[in-house]
C-alpha positions as a printed NumPy array, in Angstrom:
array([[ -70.961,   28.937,   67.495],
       [ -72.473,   28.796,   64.145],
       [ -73.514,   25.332,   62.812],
       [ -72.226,   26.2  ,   59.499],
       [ -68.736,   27.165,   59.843],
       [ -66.267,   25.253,   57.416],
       [ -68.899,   23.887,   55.513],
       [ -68.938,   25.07 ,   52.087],
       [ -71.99 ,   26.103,   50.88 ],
       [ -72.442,   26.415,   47.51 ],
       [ -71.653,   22.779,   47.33 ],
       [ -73.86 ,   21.731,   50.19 ],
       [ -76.66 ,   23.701,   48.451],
       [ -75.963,   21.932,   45.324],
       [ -75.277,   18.239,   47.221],
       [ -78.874,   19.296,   49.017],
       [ -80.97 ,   20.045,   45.772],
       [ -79.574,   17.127,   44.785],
       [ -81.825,   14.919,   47.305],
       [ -84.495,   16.821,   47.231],
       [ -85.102,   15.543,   43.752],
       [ -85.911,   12.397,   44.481],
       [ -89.118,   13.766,   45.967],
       [ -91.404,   12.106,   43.468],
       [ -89.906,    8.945,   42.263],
       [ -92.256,    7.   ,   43.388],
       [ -94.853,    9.08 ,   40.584],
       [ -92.164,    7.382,   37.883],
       [ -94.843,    4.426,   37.717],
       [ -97.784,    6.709,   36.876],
       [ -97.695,    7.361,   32.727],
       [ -97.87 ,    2.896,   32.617],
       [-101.398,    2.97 ,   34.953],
       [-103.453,    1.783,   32.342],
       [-101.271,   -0.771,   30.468],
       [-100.347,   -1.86 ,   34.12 ],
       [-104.037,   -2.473,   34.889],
       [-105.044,   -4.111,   31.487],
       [-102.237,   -6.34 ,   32.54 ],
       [-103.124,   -7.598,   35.353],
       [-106.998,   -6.97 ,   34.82 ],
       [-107.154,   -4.505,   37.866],
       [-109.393,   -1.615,   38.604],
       [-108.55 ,    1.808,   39.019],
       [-108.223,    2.052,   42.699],
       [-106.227,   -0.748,   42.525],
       [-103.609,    0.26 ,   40.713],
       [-103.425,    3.409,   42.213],
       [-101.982,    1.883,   45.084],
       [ -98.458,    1.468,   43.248],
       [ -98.606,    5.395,   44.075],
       [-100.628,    5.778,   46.823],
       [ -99.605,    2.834,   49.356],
       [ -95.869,    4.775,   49.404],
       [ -96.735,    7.17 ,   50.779],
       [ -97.744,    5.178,   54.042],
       [ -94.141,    4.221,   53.815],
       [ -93.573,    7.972,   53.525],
       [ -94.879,    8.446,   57.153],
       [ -93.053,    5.579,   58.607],
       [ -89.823,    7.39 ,   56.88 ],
       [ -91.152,   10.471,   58.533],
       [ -90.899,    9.403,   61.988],
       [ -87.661,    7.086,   61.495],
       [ -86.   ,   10.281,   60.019],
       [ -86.884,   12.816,   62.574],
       [ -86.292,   10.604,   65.541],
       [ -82.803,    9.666,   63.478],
       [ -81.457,   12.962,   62.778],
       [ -82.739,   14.527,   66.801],
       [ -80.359,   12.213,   67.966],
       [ -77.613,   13.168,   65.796],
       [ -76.934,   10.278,   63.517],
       [ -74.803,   10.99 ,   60.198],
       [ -77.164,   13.084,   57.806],
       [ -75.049,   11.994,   54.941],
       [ -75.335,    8.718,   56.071],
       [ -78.779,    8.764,   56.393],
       [ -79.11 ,   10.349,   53.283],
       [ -77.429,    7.799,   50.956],
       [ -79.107,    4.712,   52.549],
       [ -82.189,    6.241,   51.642],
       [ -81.419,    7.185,   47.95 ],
       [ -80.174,    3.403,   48.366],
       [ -84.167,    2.344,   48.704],
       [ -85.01 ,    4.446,   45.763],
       [ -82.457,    2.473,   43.502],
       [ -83.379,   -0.486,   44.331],
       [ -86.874,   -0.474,   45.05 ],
       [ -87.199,    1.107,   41.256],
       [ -85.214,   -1.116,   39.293],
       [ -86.41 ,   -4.869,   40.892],
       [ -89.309,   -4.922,   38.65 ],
       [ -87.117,   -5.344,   35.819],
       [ -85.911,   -8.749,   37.261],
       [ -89.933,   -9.882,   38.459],
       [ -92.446,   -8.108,   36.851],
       [ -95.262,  -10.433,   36.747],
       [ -96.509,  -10.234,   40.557],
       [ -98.355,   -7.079,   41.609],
       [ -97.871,   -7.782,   45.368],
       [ -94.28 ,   -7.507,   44.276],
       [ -95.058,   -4.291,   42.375],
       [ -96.363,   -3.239,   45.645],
       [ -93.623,   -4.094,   47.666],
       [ -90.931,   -2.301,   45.288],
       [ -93.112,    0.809,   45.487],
       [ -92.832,    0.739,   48.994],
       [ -89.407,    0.623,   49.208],
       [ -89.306,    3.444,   46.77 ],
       [ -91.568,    5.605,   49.212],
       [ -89.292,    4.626,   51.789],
       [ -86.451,    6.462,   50.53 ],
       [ -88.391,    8.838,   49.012],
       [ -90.06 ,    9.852,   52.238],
       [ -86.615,    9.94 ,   53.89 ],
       [ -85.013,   12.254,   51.239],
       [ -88.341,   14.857,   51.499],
       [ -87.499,   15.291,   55.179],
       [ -84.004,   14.875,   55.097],
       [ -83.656,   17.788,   52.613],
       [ -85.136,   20.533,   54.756],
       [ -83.385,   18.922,   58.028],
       [ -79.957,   19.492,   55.94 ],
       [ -81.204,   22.892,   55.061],
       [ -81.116,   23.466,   58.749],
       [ -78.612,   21.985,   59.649],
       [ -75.985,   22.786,   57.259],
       [ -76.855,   26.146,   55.708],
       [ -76.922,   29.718,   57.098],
       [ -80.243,   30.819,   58.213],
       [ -79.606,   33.537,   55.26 ],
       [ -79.557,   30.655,   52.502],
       [ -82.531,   28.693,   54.203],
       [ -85.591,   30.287,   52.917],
       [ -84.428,   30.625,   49.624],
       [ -82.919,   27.312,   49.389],
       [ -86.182,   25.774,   51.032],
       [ -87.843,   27.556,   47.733],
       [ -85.503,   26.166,   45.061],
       [ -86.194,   23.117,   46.327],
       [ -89.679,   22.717,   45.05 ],
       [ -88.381,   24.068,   41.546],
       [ -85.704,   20.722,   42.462],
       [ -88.03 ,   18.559,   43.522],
       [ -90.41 ,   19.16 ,   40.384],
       [ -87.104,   18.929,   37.846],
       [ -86.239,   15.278,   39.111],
       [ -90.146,   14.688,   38.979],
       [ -90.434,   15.565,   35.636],
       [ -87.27 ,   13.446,   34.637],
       [ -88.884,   10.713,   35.912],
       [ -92.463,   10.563,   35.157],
       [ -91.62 ,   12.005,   31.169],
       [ -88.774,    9.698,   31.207],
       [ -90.454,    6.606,   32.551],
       [ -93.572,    7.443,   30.119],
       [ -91.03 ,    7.328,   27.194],
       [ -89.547,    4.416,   28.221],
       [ -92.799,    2.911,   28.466],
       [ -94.077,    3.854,   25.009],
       [ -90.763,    2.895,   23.382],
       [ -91.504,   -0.893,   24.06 ],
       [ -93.844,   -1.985,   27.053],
       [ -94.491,   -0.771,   30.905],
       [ -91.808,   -3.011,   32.231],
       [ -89.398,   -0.611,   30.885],
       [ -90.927,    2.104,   32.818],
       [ -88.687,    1.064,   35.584],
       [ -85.707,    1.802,   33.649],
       [ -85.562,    5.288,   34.612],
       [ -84.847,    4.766,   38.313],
       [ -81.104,    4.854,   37.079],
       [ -81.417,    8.45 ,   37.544],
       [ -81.236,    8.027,   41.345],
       [ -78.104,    6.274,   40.975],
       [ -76.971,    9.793,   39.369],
       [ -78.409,   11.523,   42.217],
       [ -76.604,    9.426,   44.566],
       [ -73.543,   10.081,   42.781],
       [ -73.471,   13.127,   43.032],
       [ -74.427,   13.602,   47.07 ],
       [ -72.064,   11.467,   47.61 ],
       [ -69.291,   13.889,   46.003],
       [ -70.998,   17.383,   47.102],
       [ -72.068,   16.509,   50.532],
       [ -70.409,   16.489,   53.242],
       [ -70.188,   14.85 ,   56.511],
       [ -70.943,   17.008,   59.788],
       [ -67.977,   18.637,   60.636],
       [ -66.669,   17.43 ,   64.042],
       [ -66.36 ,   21.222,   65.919],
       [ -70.428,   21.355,   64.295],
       [ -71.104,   18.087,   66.139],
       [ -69.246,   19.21 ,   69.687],
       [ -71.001,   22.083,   68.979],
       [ -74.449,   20.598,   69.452],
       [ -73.169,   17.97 ,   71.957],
       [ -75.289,   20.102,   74.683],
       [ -78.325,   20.824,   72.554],
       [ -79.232,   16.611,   71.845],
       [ -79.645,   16.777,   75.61 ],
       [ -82.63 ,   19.147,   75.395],
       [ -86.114,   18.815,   75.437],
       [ -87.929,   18.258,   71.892],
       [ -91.201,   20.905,   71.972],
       [ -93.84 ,   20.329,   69.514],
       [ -96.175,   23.031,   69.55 ],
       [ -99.904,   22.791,   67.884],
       [ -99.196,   24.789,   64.865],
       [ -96.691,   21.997,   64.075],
       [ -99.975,   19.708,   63.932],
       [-101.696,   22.21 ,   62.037],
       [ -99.528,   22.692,   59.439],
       [ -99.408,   18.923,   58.906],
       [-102.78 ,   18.798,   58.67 ],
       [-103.286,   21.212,   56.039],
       [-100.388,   20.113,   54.416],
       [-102.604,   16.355,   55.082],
       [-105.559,   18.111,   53.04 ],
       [-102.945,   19.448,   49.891],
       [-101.502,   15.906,   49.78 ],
       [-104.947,   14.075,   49.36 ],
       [-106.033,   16.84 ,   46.766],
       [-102.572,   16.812,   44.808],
       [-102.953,   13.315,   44.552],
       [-105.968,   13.191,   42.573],
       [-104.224,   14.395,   39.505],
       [-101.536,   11.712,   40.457],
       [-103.936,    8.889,   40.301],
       [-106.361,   10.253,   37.676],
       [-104.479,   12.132,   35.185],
       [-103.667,    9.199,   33.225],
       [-106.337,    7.121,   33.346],
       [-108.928,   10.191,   32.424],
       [-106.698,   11.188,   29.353],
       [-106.978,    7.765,   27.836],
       [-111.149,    6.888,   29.346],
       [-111.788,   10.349,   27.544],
       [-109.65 ,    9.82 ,   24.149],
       [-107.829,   12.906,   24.879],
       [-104.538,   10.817,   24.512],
       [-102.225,    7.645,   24.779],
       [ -99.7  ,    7.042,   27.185],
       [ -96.904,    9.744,   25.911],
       [ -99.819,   12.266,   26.396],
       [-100.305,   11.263,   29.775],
       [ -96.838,   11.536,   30.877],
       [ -96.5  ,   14.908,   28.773],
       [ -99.799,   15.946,   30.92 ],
       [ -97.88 ,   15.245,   34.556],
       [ -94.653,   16.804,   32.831],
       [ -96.319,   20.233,   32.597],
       [ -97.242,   19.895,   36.449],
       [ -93.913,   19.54 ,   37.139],
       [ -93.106,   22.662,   34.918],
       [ -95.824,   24.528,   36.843],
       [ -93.927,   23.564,   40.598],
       [ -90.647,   24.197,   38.878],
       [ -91.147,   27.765,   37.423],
       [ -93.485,   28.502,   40.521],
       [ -90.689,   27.148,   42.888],
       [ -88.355,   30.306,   41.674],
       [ -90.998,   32.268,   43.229],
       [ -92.235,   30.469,   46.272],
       [ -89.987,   32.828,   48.477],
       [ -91.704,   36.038,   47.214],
       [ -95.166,   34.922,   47.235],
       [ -94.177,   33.846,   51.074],
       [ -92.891,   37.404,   52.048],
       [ -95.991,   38.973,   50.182],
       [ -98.6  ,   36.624,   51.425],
       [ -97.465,   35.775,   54.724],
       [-101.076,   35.192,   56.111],
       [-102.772,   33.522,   53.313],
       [-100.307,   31.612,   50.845],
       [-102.083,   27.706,   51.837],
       [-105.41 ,   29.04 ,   50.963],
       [-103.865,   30.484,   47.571],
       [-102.566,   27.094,   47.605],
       [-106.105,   25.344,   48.   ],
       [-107.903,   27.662,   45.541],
       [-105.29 ,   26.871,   42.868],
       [-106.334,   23.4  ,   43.614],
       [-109.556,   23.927,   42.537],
       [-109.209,   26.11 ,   39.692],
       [-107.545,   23.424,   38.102],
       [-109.535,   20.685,   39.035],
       [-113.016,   22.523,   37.64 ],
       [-111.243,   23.523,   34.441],
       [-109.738,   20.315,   34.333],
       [-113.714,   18.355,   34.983],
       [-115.838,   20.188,   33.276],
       [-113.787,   21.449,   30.086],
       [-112.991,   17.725,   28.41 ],
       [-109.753,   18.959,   26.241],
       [-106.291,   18.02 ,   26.208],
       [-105.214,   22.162,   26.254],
       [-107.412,   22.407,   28.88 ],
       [-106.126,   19.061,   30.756],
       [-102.644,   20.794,   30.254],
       [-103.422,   24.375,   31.801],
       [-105.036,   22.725,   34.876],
       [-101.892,   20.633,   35.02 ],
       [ -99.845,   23.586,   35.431],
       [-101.809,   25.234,   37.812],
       [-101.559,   22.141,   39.913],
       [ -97.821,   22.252,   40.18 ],
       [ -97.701,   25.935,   40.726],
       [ -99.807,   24.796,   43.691],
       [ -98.479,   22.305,   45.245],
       [ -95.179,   24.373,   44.801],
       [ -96.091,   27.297,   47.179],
       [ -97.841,   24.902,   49.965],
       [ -94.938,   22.561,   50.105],
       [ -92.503,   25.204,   49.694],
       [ -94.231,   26.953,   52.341],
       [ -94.74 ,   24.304,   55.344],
       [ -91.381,   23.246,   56.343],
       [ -90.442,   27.221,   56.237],
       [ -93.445,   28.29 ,   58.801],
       [ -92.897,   25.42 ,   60.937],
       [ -89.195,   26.453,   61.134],
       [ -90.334,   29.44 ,   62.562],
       [ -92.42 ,   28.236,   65.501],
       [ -90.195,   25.504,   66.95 ],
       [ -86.718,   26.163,   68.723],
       [ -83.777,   24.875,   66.714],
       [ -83.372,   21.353,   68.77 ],
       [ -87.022,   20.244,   67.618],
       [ -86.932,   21.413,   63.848],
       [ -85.787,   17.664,   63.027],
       [ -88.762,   15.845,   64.561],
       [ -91.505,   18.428,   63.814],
       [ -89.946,   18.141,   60.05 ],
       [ -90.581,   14.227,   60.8  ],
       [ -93.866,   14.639,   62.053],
       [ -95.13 ,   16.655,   59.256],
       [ -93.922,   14.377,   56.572],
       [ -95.457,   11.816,   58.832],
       [ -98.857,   13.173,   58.709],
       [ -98.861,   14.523,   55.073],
       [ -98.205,   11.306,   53.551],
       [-101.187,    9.718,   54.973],
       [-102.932,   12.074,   52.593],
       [-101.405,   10.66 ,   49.76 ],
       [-102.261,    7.41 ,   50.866],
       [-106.4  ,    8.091,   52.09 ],
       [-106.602,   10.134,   48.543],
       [-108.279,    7.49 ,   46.259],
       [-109.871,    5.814,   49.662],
       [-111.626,    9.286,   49.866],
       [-112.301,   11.15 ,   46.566],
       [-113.375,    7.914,   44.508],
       [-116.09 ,    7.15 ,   46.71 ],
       [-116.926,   10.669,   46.934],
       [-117.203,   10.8  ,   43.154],
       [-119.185,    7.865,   43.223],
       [-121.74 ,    8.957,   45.402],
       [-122.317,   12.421,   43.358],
       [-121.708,   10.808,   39.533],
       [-125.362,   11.078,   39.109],
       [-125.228,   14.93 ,   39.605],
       [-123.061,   14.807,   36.378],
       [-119.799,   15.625,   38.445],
       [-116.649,   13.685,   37.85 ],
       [-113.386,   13.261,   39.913],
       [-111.844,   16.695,   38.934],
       [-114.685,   18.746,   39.552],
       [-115.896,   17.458,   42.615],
       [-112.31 ,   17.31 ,   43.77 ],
       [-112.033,   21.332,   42.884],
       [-115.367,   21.758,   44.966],
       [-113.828,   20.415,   47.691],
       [-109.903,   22.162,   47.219],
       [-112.489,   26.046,   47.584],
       [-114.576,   24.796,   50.464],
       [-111.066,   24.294,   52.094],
       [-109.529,   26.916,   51.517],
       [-112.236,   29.166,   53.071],
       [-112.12 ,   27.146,   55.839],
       [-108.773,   28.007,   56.444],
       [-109.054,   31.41 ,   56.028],
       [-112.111,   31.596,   58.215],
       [-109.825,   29.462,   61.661],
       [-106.747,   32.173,   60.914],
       [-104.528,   29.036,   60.683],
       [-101.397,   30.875,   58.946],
       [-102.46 ,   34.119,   60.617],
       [-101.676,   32.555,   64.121],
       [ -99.244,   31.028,   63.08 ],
       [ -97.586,   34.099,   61.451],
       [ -98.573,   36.283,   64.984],
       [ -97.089,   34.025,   67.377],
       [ -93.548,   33.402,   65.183],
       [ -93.553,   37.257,   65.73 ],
       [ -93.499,   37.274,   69.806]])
């Protein structure tokens, strides 16, 4: 019996795009870095970790999600509890602002939820969708999750430069939008769907090792995409390029980048089947040495762009290949694993490139170019172990 039946669809698909924009609230933070550190005298890896330590959280959601939804529970359920965390996770600093532990601890909570919605959006694409509507909805939502990105980081930056970084915050009222809306378009599992599947939560979960693969390359695009994350705004101020409202204008055109890119994400798939992570990867580091060793705001912008187009096609291309090499009653956990594993990268990013950049700064090489050195070095390396090849060959048997 199809999974689908009675469920409408053009609603779910708009109730599911919905959620899937939540997938970088936890980025709202990032135009207010530097008036956040010169408030609370920090460095820069410091407060980087209002960014970065989330996306630990983001694992944890990972694993809670996909052991969650393999056993069946509510996804609509599941899915407004976690837009829940968002809400309030974003708008406690505007009761307690002057505690960065507490900063912390609201960012978590953001990354939480926001971890949960990023895996909960492509389990309800499988789940609730026909397999002719996957693919292309897996696409538009990169172009989704880059809208509600751009809403908050440019929104949160305006806030910001309106009055003070407190009022940053003020744009996590968008997620109770969000949740408004899911809450309307969504709908709950219909009950012949769930005696449907009775027999299938009985079966064995299979994890194969291109599900592991995939997460780790997906590992290596988080820890790169993050660089721009944590840098972006602290090198357009250090380099007198611009003030906060350029620095949130600068992570805006990322988001632009994903979103147009998104629209395409299911072409370039079909007509790159074999190599569209290591397009991916040397995106990465296009941008990155255009980005380090040109020092100009146009330049800053076009490298911004190309970032988002990147990160668009790998992340619109993971969950999509591992849906092809796992049978349907393990797509929730390897979806959970994945997240699981990518977020770490988020989280290792600064841990990694900053000492990296240290240890070359005498070559003349800053974060952006050796962090563009490092994006081409990996993607020949996965060209050169066949990763999406294999993957691609064995979908096929």
């Amino acid at each position: 019996m199809d999974k689908t039946k009675n469920i409408p669809v053009s609603k779910t698909r708009i109730g599911v795009l919905a959620v899937s924009m939540i997938g970088m609230a936890a980025l709202a933070i990032t135009p207010s870095y530097a008036a956040i550190a010169k408030f609370f005298s920090l460095n820069n890896t410091s407060v980087q970790m209002l960014t970065s330590l989330p996306n630990l959280f983001m694992m944890l959601a990972g694993i809670i999600i996909g052991k969650l939804t393999a056993n069946k529970v509510n996804l609509k359920v599941l899915t407004l509890t976690s837009i829940c965390l968002v809400t309030v996770g974003g708008l406690l600093p505007l009761i307690w602002h002057n505690n960065f532990l507490f900063l912390l601890f609201c960012s978590c909570l953001v990354g939480l939820g926001q971890g949960a919605c990023t895996n909960l959006t492509q389990v309800l694409i499988a789940e609730l969708l026909p397999e002719t509507e996957r693919e292309t909805t897996m696409g538009l939502s990169t172009t989704f999750i880059n809208i509600g990105g751009m809403i908050f980081i440019m929104g949160g930056g305006q806030l910001a430069a309106s009055s003070n970084w407190v009022n940053n915050y003020w744009i996590y009222l968008f997620s109770l939008l969000i949740f408004l809306v899911v809450f309307l378009l969504l709908p709950f599992q219909d009950k012949k769907v769930a005696q449907a599947d009775q027999q299938a939560k009985n079966n064995q979960i299979h994890l194969n090792k291109y599900v592991f693969e995939s997460a780790f390359w997906a590992f290596m695009i988080m820890l790169l995409n993050n660089v721009l994350n944590n840098n972006i705004s602290l090198f357009v101020v250090k380099e007198n390029l611009g003030a906060t409202t350029q620095a949130a204008l600068t992570s805006t055109i990322s988001l632009i980048g994903g979103m147009i890119c998104g629209l395409f994400v299911g072409k370039i798939g079909k007509k790159l089947r074999s190599s569209s992570i290591a397009l991916s990867l040397c995106l990465y580091g296009l941008a990155y040495l255009l980005i380090g060793l040109f020092h100009s705001l146009l330049i800053v912008f076009c490298g911004s762009f190309i970032v988002g187009a990147a990160m668009s096609i790998a992340m619109g291309q993971f969950p999509y290949l591992i849906s092809l090499i796992v049978d349907d009653n393990s797509v929730s956990m390897a979806l959970g694993v994945y997240v699981a594993i990518y977020s770490v990268g988020g989280v290792v990013s600064p841990l990694v490139i900053n000492p990296l950049t240290n240890l070359v700064s005498q070559l003349g090489l800053n974060v952006f170019s050796i962090s563009g050195i490092l994006a081409l070095l990996l993607a020949l390396i996965c060209l050169a172990v066949r990763y999406q090849k294999n993957l691609v060959l064995s979908a096929n048997k």
